[in-house]
């Protein structure tokens, strides 16, 4: 009979915990949030009663901005973001897809004006199935294209 292994993680005192991420999405979130100089503890493909498997992130010393919440939502819809201060959860947010995305997705159309001039991209978001439509050139992007085009 094998003993079940447990991992103990030091709780976040001030910062953010991102839970209920679909497996594999934690790495992309780490990349787009530019967390190189931040202490991050991440569990990837861990067991979850709610999801079967999930990724989870603990970010010490950094709260997530509204723009960053939209990035996280597009990568891991349904994620729960907990803002932590003095070791207490002060805000808990379950992330739906945003209705629009401004300045966070690069249009895949090389001829789009947002790729040629200093104009922030703007996309309308359709949730099921996930699709983004550029409000300038009307190019449509699927989930895979959206995730790979999120700006850092």
mmCIF file with all atom_site columns, C-alpha atoms in Angstrom:
data_model
loop_
_atom_site.group_PDB
_atom_site.id
_atom_site.type_symbol
_atom_site.label_atom_id
_atom_site.label_alt_id
_atom_site.label_comp_id
_atom_site.label_asym_id
_atom_site.label_entity_id
_atom_site.label_seq_id
_atom_site.pdbx_PDB_ins_code
_atom_site.Cartn_x
_atom_site.Cartn_y
_atom_site.Cartn_z
_atom_site.occupancy
_atom_site.B_iso_or_equiv
_atom_site.pdbx_formal_charge
_atom_site.auth_seq_id
_atom_site.auth_comp_id
_atom_site.auth_asym_id
_atom_site.auth_atom_id
_atom_site.pdbx_PDB_model_num
ATOM 1   C CA . UNK A 1 1   ? 0.000   0.000  0.000   1.00 0.00 ? 1   UNK A CA 1
ATOM 2   C CA . UNK A 1 2   ? 1.496   3.339  -1.025  1.00 0.00 ? 2   UNK A CA 1
ATOM 3   C CA . UNK A 1 3   ? 1.237   6.449  1.117   1.00 0.00 ? 3   UNK A CA 1
ATOM 4   C CA . UNK A 1 4   ? -0.440  9.448  -0.465  1.00 0.00 ? 4   UNK A CA 1
ATOM 5   C CA . UNK A 1 5   ? 2.024   12.298 -0.963  1.00 0.00 ? 5   UNK A CA 1
ATOM 6   C CA . UNK A 1 6   ? 1.042   15.795 0.116   1.00 0.00 ? 6   UNK A CA 1
ATOM 7   C CA . UNK A 1 7   ? 2.602   19.044 -0.917  1.00 0.00 ? 7   UNK A CA 1
ATOM 8   C CA . UNK A 1 8   ? 2.629   21.933 1.526   1.00 0.00 ? 8   UNK A CA 1
ATOM 9   C CA . UNK A 1 9   ? 2.802   25.452 0.124   1.00 0.00 ? 9   UNK A CA 1
ATOM 10  C CA . UNK A 1 10  ? 3.428   28.577 2.153   1.00 0.00 ? 10  UNK A CA 1
ATOM 11  C CA . UNK A 1 11  ? 0.219   30.637 1.979   1.00 0.00 ? 11  UNK A CA 1
ATOM 12  C CA . UNK A 1 12  ? 0.233   34.016 0.222   1.00 0.00 ? 12  UNK A CA 1
ATOM 13  C CA . UNK A 1 13  ? 0.357   36.868 2.734   1.00 0.00 ? 13  UNK A CA 1
ATOM 14  C CA . UNK A 1 14  ? -0.260  39.682 0.236   1.00 0.00 ? 14  UNK A CA 1
ATOM 15  C CA . UNK A 1 15  ? -0.937  38.988 -3.416  1.00 0.00 ? 15  UNK A CA 1
ATOM 16  C CA . UNK A 1 16  ? -3.140  36.814 -5.583  1.00 0.00 ? 16  UNK A CA 1
ATOM 17  C CA . UNK A 1 17  ? -4.233  33.184 -5.827  1.00 0.00 ? 17  UNK A CA 1
ATOM 18  C CA . UNK A 1 18  ? -5.628  31.994 -9.170  1.00 0.00 ? 18  UNK A CA 1
ATOM 19  C CA . UNK A 1 19  ? -7.576  28.741 -8.895  1.00 0.00 ? 19  UNK A CA 1
ATOM 20  C CA . UNK A 1 20  ? -9.665  26.529 -11.193 1.00 0.00 ? 20  UNK A CA 1
ATOM 21  C CA . UNK A 1 21  ? -7.518  27.047 -14.284 1.00 0.00 ? 21  UNK A CA 1
ATOM 22  C CA . UNK A 1 22  ? -7.884  24.446 -17.000 1.00 0.00 ? 22  UNK A CA 1
ATOM 23  C CA . UNK A 1 23  ? -4.828  22.174 -17.120 1.00 0.00 ? 23  UNK A CA 1
ATOM 24  C CA . UNK A 1 24  ? -2.017  23.660 -19.192 1.00 0.00 ? 24  UNK A CA 1
ATOM 25  C CA . UNK A 1 25  ? -3.216  27.262 -18.956 1.00 0.00 ? 25  UNK A CA 1
ATOM 26  C CA . UNK A 1 26  ? -1.013  28.231 -15.990 1.00 0.00 ? 26  UNK A CA 1
ATOM 27  C CA . UNK A 1 27  ? 2.136   28.439 -18.117 1.00 0.00 ? 27  UNK A CA 1
ATOM 28  C CA . UNK A 1 28  ? 0.510   30.832 -20.617 1.00 0.00 ? 28  UNK A CA 1
ATOM 29  C CA . UNK A 1 29  ? -0.802  33.033 -17.790 1.00 0.00 ? 29  UNK A CA 1
ATOM 30  C CA . UNK A 1 30  ? 2.672   33.127 -16.260 1.00 0.00 ? 30  UNK A CA 1
ATOM 31  C CA . UNK A 1 31  ? 3.975   34.297 -19.649 1.00 0.00 ? 31  UNK A CA 1
ATOM 32  C CA . UNK A 1 32  ? 1.368   37.006 -20.419 1.00 0.00 ? 32  UNK A CA 1
ATOM 33  C CA . UNK A 1 33  ? 1.400   38.496 -16.909 1.00 0.00 ? 33  UNK A CA 1
ATOM 34  C CA . UNK A 1 34  ? 5.188   38.957 -17.100 1.00 0.00 ? 34  UNK A CA 1
ATOM 35  C CA . UNK A 1 35  ? 5.854   37.554 -13.633 1.00 0.00 ? 35  UNK A CA 1
ATOM 36  C CA . UNK A 1 36  ? 9.617   37.054 -14.055 1.00 0.00 ? 36  UNK A CA 1
ATOM 37  C CA . UNK A 1 37  ? 10.559  39.160 -11.017 1.00 0.00 ? 37  UNK A CA 1
ATOM 38  C CA . UNK A 1 38  ? 7.685   37.963 -8.832  1.00 0.00 ? 38  UNK A CA 1
ATOM 39  C CA . UNK A 1 39  ? 7.577   35.015 -6.448  1.00 0.00 ? 39  UNK A CA 1
ATOM 40  C CA . UNK A 1 40  ? 5.118   32.536 -7.987  1.00 0.00 ? 40  UNK A CA 1
ATOM 41  C CA . UNK A 1 41  ? 4.193   29.055 -6.825  1.00 0.00 ? 41  UNK A CA 1
ATOM 42  C CA . UNK A 1 42  ? 2.319   27.035 -9.406  1.00 0.00 ? 42  UNK A CA 1
ATOM 43  C CA . UNK A 1 43  ? 0.711   23.625 -9.379  1.00 0.00 ? 43  UNK A CA 1
ATOM 44  C CA . UNK A 1 44  ? 0.112   22.148 -12.807 1.00 0.00 ? 44  UNK A CA 1
ATOM 45  C CA . UNK A 1 45  ? -2.298  19.331 -13.604 1.00 0.00 ? 45  UNK A CA 1
ATOM 46  C CA . UNK A 1 46  ? -3.160  18.811 -9.933  1.00 0.00 ? 46  UNK A CA 1
ATOM 47  C CA . UNK A 1 47  ? -6.206  16.838 -8.777  1.00 0.00 ? 47  UNK A CA 1
ATOM 48  C CA . UNK A 1 48  ? -9.439  18.766 -8.358  1.00 0.00 ? 48  UNK A CA 1
ATOM 49  C CA . UNK A 1 49  ? -12.821 17.621 -7.050  1.00 0.00 ? 49  UNK A CA 1
ATOM 50  C CA . UNK A 1 50  ? -14.566 20.273 -9.190  1.00 0.00 ? 50  UNK A CA 1
ATOM 51  C CA . UNK A 1 51  ? -12.623 19.842 -12.464 1.00 0.00 ? 51  UNK A CA 1
ATOM 52  C CA . UNK A 1 52  ? -10.829 16.508 -12.299 1.00 0.00 ? 52  UNK A CA 1
ATOM 53  C CA . UNK A 1 53  ? -7.502  18.228 -13.050 1.00 0.00 ? 53  UNK A CA 1
ATOM 54  C CA . UNK A 1 54  ? -6.489  21.897 -12.852 1.00 0.00 ? 54  UNK A CA 1
ATOM 55  C CA . UNK A 1 55  ? -3.654  24.399 -12.659 1.00 0.00 ? 55  UNK A CA 1
ATOM 56  C CA . UNK A 1 56  ? -3.356  26.762 -9.689  1.00 0.00 ? 56  UNK A CA 1
ATOM 57  C CA . UNK A 1 57  ? -1.116  29.798 -9.105  1.00 0.00 ? 57  UNK A CA 1
ATOM 58  C CA . UNK A 1 58  ? -0.036  31.714 -6.011  1.00 0.00 ? 58  UNK A CA 1
ATOM 59  C CA . UNK A 1 59  ? 1.508   35.138 -6.684  1.00 0.00 ? 59  UNK A CA 1
ATOM 60  C CA . UNK A 1 60  ? 3.154   36.834 -3.710  1.00 0.00 ? 60  UNK A CA 1
ATOM 61  C CA . UNK A 1 61  ? 3.292   40.630 -3.516  1.00 0.00 ? 61  UNK A CA 1
ATOM 62  C CA . UNK A 1 62  ? 1.195   41.396 -6.613  1.00 0.00 ? 62  UNK A CA 1
ATOM 63  C CA . UNK A 1 63  ? -2.478  42.103 -7.147  1.00 0.00 ? 63  UNK A CA 1
ATOM 64  C CA . UNK A 1 64  ? -3.954  41.578 -10.614 1.00 0.00 ? 64  UNK A CA 1
ATOM 65  C CA . UNK A 1 65  ? -5.213  44.589 -12.629 1.00 0.00 ? 65  UNK A CA 1
ATOM 66  C CA . UNK A 1 66  ? -8.533  44.686 -14.533 1.00 0.00 ? 66  UNK A CA 1
ATOM 67  C CA . UNK A 1 67  ? -6.706  44.361 -17.872 1.00 0.00 ? 67  UNK A CA 1
ATOM 68  C CA . UNK A 1 68  ? -4.811  41.338 -16.544 1.00 0.00 ? 68  UNK A CA 1
ATOM 69  C CA . UNK A 1 69  ? -8.102  39.804 -15.344 1.00 0.00 ? 69  UNK A CA 1
ATOM 70  C CA . UNK A 1 70  ? -9.379  39.958 -18.938 1.00 0.00 ? 70  UNK A CA 1
ATOM 71  C CA . UNK A 1 71  ? -6.219  38.196 -20.150 1.00 0.00 ? 71  UNK A CA 1
ATOM 72  C CA . UNK A 1 72  ? -6.651  35.471 -17.530 1.00 0.00 ? 72  UNK A CA 1
ATOM 73  C CA . UNK A 1 73  ? -10.355 35.083 -18.428 1.00 0.00 ? 73  UNK A CA 1
ATOM 74  C CA . UNK A 1 74  ? -9.574  34.610 -22.132 1.00 0.00 ? 74  UNK A CA 1
ATOM 75  C CA . UNK A 1 75  ? -6.981  31.943 -21.292 1.00 0.00 ? 75  UNK A CA 1
ATOM 76  C CA . UNK A 1 76  ? -8.796  30.236 -18.418 1.00 0.00 ? 76  UNK A CA 1
ATOM 77  C CA . UNK A 1 77  ? -12.499 31.130 -18.323 1.00 0.00 ? 77  UNK A CA 1
ATOM 78  C CA . UNK A 1 78  ? -14.104 30.158 -15.060 1.00 0.00 ? 78  UNK A CA 1
ATOM 79  C CA . UNK A 1 79  ? -10.921 30.705 -13.079 1.00 0.00 ? 79  UNK A CA 1
ATOM 80  C CA . UNK A 1 80  ? -11.299 32.056 -9.570  1.00 0.00 ? 80  UNK A CA 1
ATOM 81  C CA . UNK A 1 81  ? -9.029  34.977 -8.643  1.00 0.00 ? 81  UNK A CA 1
ATOM 82  C CA . UNK A 1 82  ? -8.554  35.667 -4.948  1.00 0.00 ? 82  UNK A CA 1
ATOM 83  C CA . UNK A 1 83  ? -6.989  38.949 -3.800  1.00 0.00 ? 83  UNK A CA 1
ATOM 84  C CA . UNK A 1 84  ? -5.174  38.388 -0.505  1.00 0.00 ? 84  UNK A CA 1
ATOM 85  C CA . UNK A 1 85  ? -4.123  41.007 2.043   1.00 0.00 ? 85  UNK A CA 1
ATOM 86  C CA . UNK A 1 86  ? -2.659  40.200 5.459   1.00 0.00 ? 86  UNK A CA 1
ATOM 87  C CA . UNK A 1 87  ? -3.261  36.484 4.776   1.00 0.00 ? 87  UNK A CA 1
ATOM 88  C CA . UNK A 1 88  ? -7.018  37.044 4.317   1.00 0.00 ? 88  UNK A CA 1
ATOM 89  C CA . UNK A 1 89  ? -9.038  36.803 1.102   1.00 0.00 ? 89  UNK A CA 1
ATOM 90  C CA . UNK A 1 90  ? -10.471 40.303 0.606   1.00 0.00 ? 90  UNK A CA 1
ATOM 91  C CA . UNK A 1 91  ? -11.927 39.769 -2.868  1.00 0.00 ? 91  UNK A CA 1
ATOM 92  C CA . UNK A 1 92  ? -12.958 36.640 -4.737  1.00 0.00 ? 92  UNK A CA 1
ATOM 93  C CA . UNK A 1 93  ? -13.822 36.854 -8.442  1.00 0.00 ? 93  UNK A CA 1
ATOM 94  C CA . UNK A 1 94  ? -14.954 34.094 -10.801 1.00 0.00 ? 94  UNK A CA 1
ATOM 95  C CA . UNK A 1 95  ? -13.933 35.150 -14.278 1.00 0.00 ? 95  UNK A CA 1
ATOM 96  C CA . UNK A 1 96  ? -16.413 35.041 -17.165 1.00 0.00 ? 96  UNK A CA 1
ATOM 97  C CA . UNK A 1 97  ? -15.256 35.892 -20.674 1.00 0.00 ? 97  UNK A CA 1
ATOM 98  C CA . UNK A 1 98  ? -15.132 39.674 -21.184 1.00 0.00 ? 98  UNK A CA 1
ATOM 99  C CA . UNK A 1 99  ? -17.643 41.140 -23.675 1.00 0.00 ? 99  UNK A CA 1
ATOM 100 C CA . UNK A 1 100 ? -14.870 43.159 -25.327 1.00 0.00 ? 100 UNK A CA 1
ATOM 101 C CA . UNK A 1 101 ? -11.083 43.074 -25.267 1.00 0.00 ? 101 UNK A CA 1
ATOM 102 C CA . UNK A 1 102 ? -9.186  46.324 -25.820 1.00 0.00 ? 102 UNK A CA 1
ATOM 103 C CA . UNK A 1 103 ? -5.437  46.400 -26.258 1.00 0.00 ? 103 UNK A CA 1
ATOM 104 C CA . UNK A 1 104 ? -4.816  42.854 -25.051 1.00 0.00 ? 104 UNK A CA 1
ATOM 105 C CA . UNK A 1 105 ? -5.071  40.756 -28.237 1.00 0.00 ? 105 UNK A CA 1
ATOM 106 C CA . UNK A 1 106 ? -2.951  41.262 -31.357 1.00 0.00 ? 106 UNK A CA 1
ATOM 107 C CA . UNK A 1 107 ? -5.023  40.892 -34.536 1.00 0.00 ? 107 UNK A CA 1
ATOM 108 C CA . UNK A 1 108 ? -3.872  37.969 -36.695 1.00 0.00 ? 108 UNK A CA 1
ATOM 109 C CA . UNK A 1 109 ? -4.615  39.926 -39.886 1.00 0.00 ? 109 UNK A CA 1
ATOM 110 C CA . UNK A 1 110 ? -1.254  41.450 -40.905 1.00 0.00 ? 110 UNK A CA 1
ATOM 111 C CA . UNK A 1 111 ? -3.115  44.152 -42.870 1.00 0.00 ? 111 UNK A CA 1
ATOM 112 C CA . UNK A 1 112 ? -5.205  45.267 -39.877 1.00 0.00 ? 112 UNK A CA 1
ATOM 113 C CA . UNK A 1 113 ? -4.679  48.947 -39.051 1.00 0.00 ? 113 UNK A CA 1
ATOM 114 C CA . UNK A 1 114 ? -3.816  47.975 -35.449 1.00 0.00 ? 114 UNK A CA 1
ATOM 115 C CA . UNK A 1 115 ? -0.716  46.170 -36.748 1.00 0.00 ? 115 UNK A CA 1
ATOM 116 C CA . UNK A 1 116 ? 0.383   49.083 -38.939 1.00 0.00 ? 116 UNK A CA 1
ATOM 117 C CA . UNK A 1 117 ? -0.307  52.088 -36.695 1.00 0.00 ? 117 UNK A CA 1
ATOM 118 C CA . UNK A 1 118 ? -0.267  52.823 -32.960 1.00 0.00 ? 118 UNK A CA 1
ATOM 119 C CA . UNK A 1 119 ? -3.939  52.041 -32.464 1.00 0.00 ? 119 UNK A CA 1
ATOM 120 C CA . UNK A 1 120 ? -5.117  49.780 -29.646 1.00 0.00 ? 120 UNK A CA 1
ATOM 121 C CA . UNK A 1 121 ? -6.813  46.643 -30.888 1.00 0.00 ? 121 UNK A CA 1
ATOM 122 C CA . UNK A 1 122 ? -10.496 46.182 -30.073 1.00 0.00 ? 122 UNK A CA 1
ATOM 123 C CA . UNK A 1 123 ? -12.349 42.890 -30.239 1.00 0.00 ? 123 UNK A CA 1
ATOM 124 C CA . UNK A 1 124 ? -15.893 41.815 -29.573 1.00 0.00 ? 124 UNK A CA 1
ATOM 125 C CA . UNK A 1 125 ? -15.944 38.490 -27.720 1.00 0.00 ? 125 UNK A CA 1
ATOM 126 C CA . UNK A 1 126 ? -18.473 35.728 -28.358 1.00 0.00 ? 126 UNK A CA 1
ATOM 127 C CA . UNK A 1 127 ? -18.358 33.141 -25.560 1.00 0.00 ? 127 UNK A CA 1
ATOM 128 C CA . UNK A 1 128 ? -19.615 29.823 -26.972 1.00 0.00 ? 128 UNK A CA 1
ATOM 129 C CA . UNK A 1 129 ? -17.568 28.732 -28.796 1.00 0.00 ? 129 UNK A CA 1
ATOM 130 C CA . UNK A 1 130 ? -15.010 31.361 -27.876 1.00 0.00 ? 130 UNK A CA 1
ATOM 131 C CA . UNK A 1 131 ? -14.432 33.769 -30.757 1.00 0.00 ? 131 UNK A CA 1
ATOM 132 C CA . UNK A 1 132 ? -12.980 37.278 -31.029 1.00 0.00 ? 132 UNK A CA 1
ATOM 133 C CA . UNK A 1 133 ? -13.949 39.611 -33.878 1.00 0.00 ? 133 UNK A CA 1
ATOM 134 C CA . UNK A 1 134 ? -11.702 42.588 -34.652 1.00 0.00 ? 134 UNK A CA 1
ATOM 135 C CA . UNK A 1 135 ? -13.789 45.745 -34.641 1.00 0.00 ? 135 UNK A CA 1
ATOM 136 C CA . UNK A 1 136 ? -11.496 47.325 -37.272 1.00 0.00 ? 136 UNK A CA 1
ATOM 137 C CA . UNK A 1 137 ? -10.950 44.661 -39.955 1.00 0.00 ? 137 UNK A CA 1
ATOM 138 C CA . UNK A 1 138 ? -13.628 42.144 -38.853 1.00 0.00 ? 138 UNK A CA 1
ATOM 139 C CA . UNK A 1 139 ? -11.153 39.241 -38.736 1.00 0.00 ? 139 UNK A CA 1
ATOM 140 C CA . UNK A 1 140 ? -12.474 36.422 -36.572 1.00 0.00 ? 140 UNK A CA 1
ATOM 141 C CA . UNK A 1 141 ? -10.210 34.458 -34.249 1.00 0.00 ? 141 UNK A CA 1
ATOM 142 C CA . UNK A 1 142 ? -10.889 31.122 -32.539 1.00 0.00 ? 142 UNK A CA 1
ATOM 143 C CA . UNK A 1 143 ? -9.829  30.193 -29.000 1.00 0.00 ? 143 UNK A CA 1
ATOM 144 C CA . UNK A 1 144 ? -6.392  28.883 -30.001 1.00 0.00 ? 144 UNK A CA 1
ATOM 145 C CA . UNK A 1 145 ? -5.649  32.018 -32.038 1.00 0.00 ? 145 UNK A CA 1
ATOM 146 C CA . UNK A 1 146 ? -6.852  34.270 -29.221 1.00 0.00 ? 146 UNK A CA 1
ATOM 147 C CA . UNK A 1 147 ? -4.693  32.591 -26.583 1.00 0.00 ? 147 UNK A CA 1
ATOM 148 C CA . UNK A 1 148 ? -1.582  32.651 -28.787 1.00 0.00 ? 148 UNK A CA 1
ATOM 149 C CA . UNK A 1 149 ? -2.171  36.343 -29.676 1.00 0.00 ? 149 UNK A CA 1
ATOM 150 C CA . UNK A 1 150 ? -2.606  37.764 -26.161 1.00 0.00 ? 150 UNK A CA 1
ATOM 151 C CA . UNK A 1 151 ? -0.086  40.553 -25.643 1.00 0.00 ? 151 UNK A CA 1
ATOM 152 C CA . UNK A 1 152 ? 2.523   40.359 -22.922 1.00 0.00 ? 152 UNK A CA 1
#
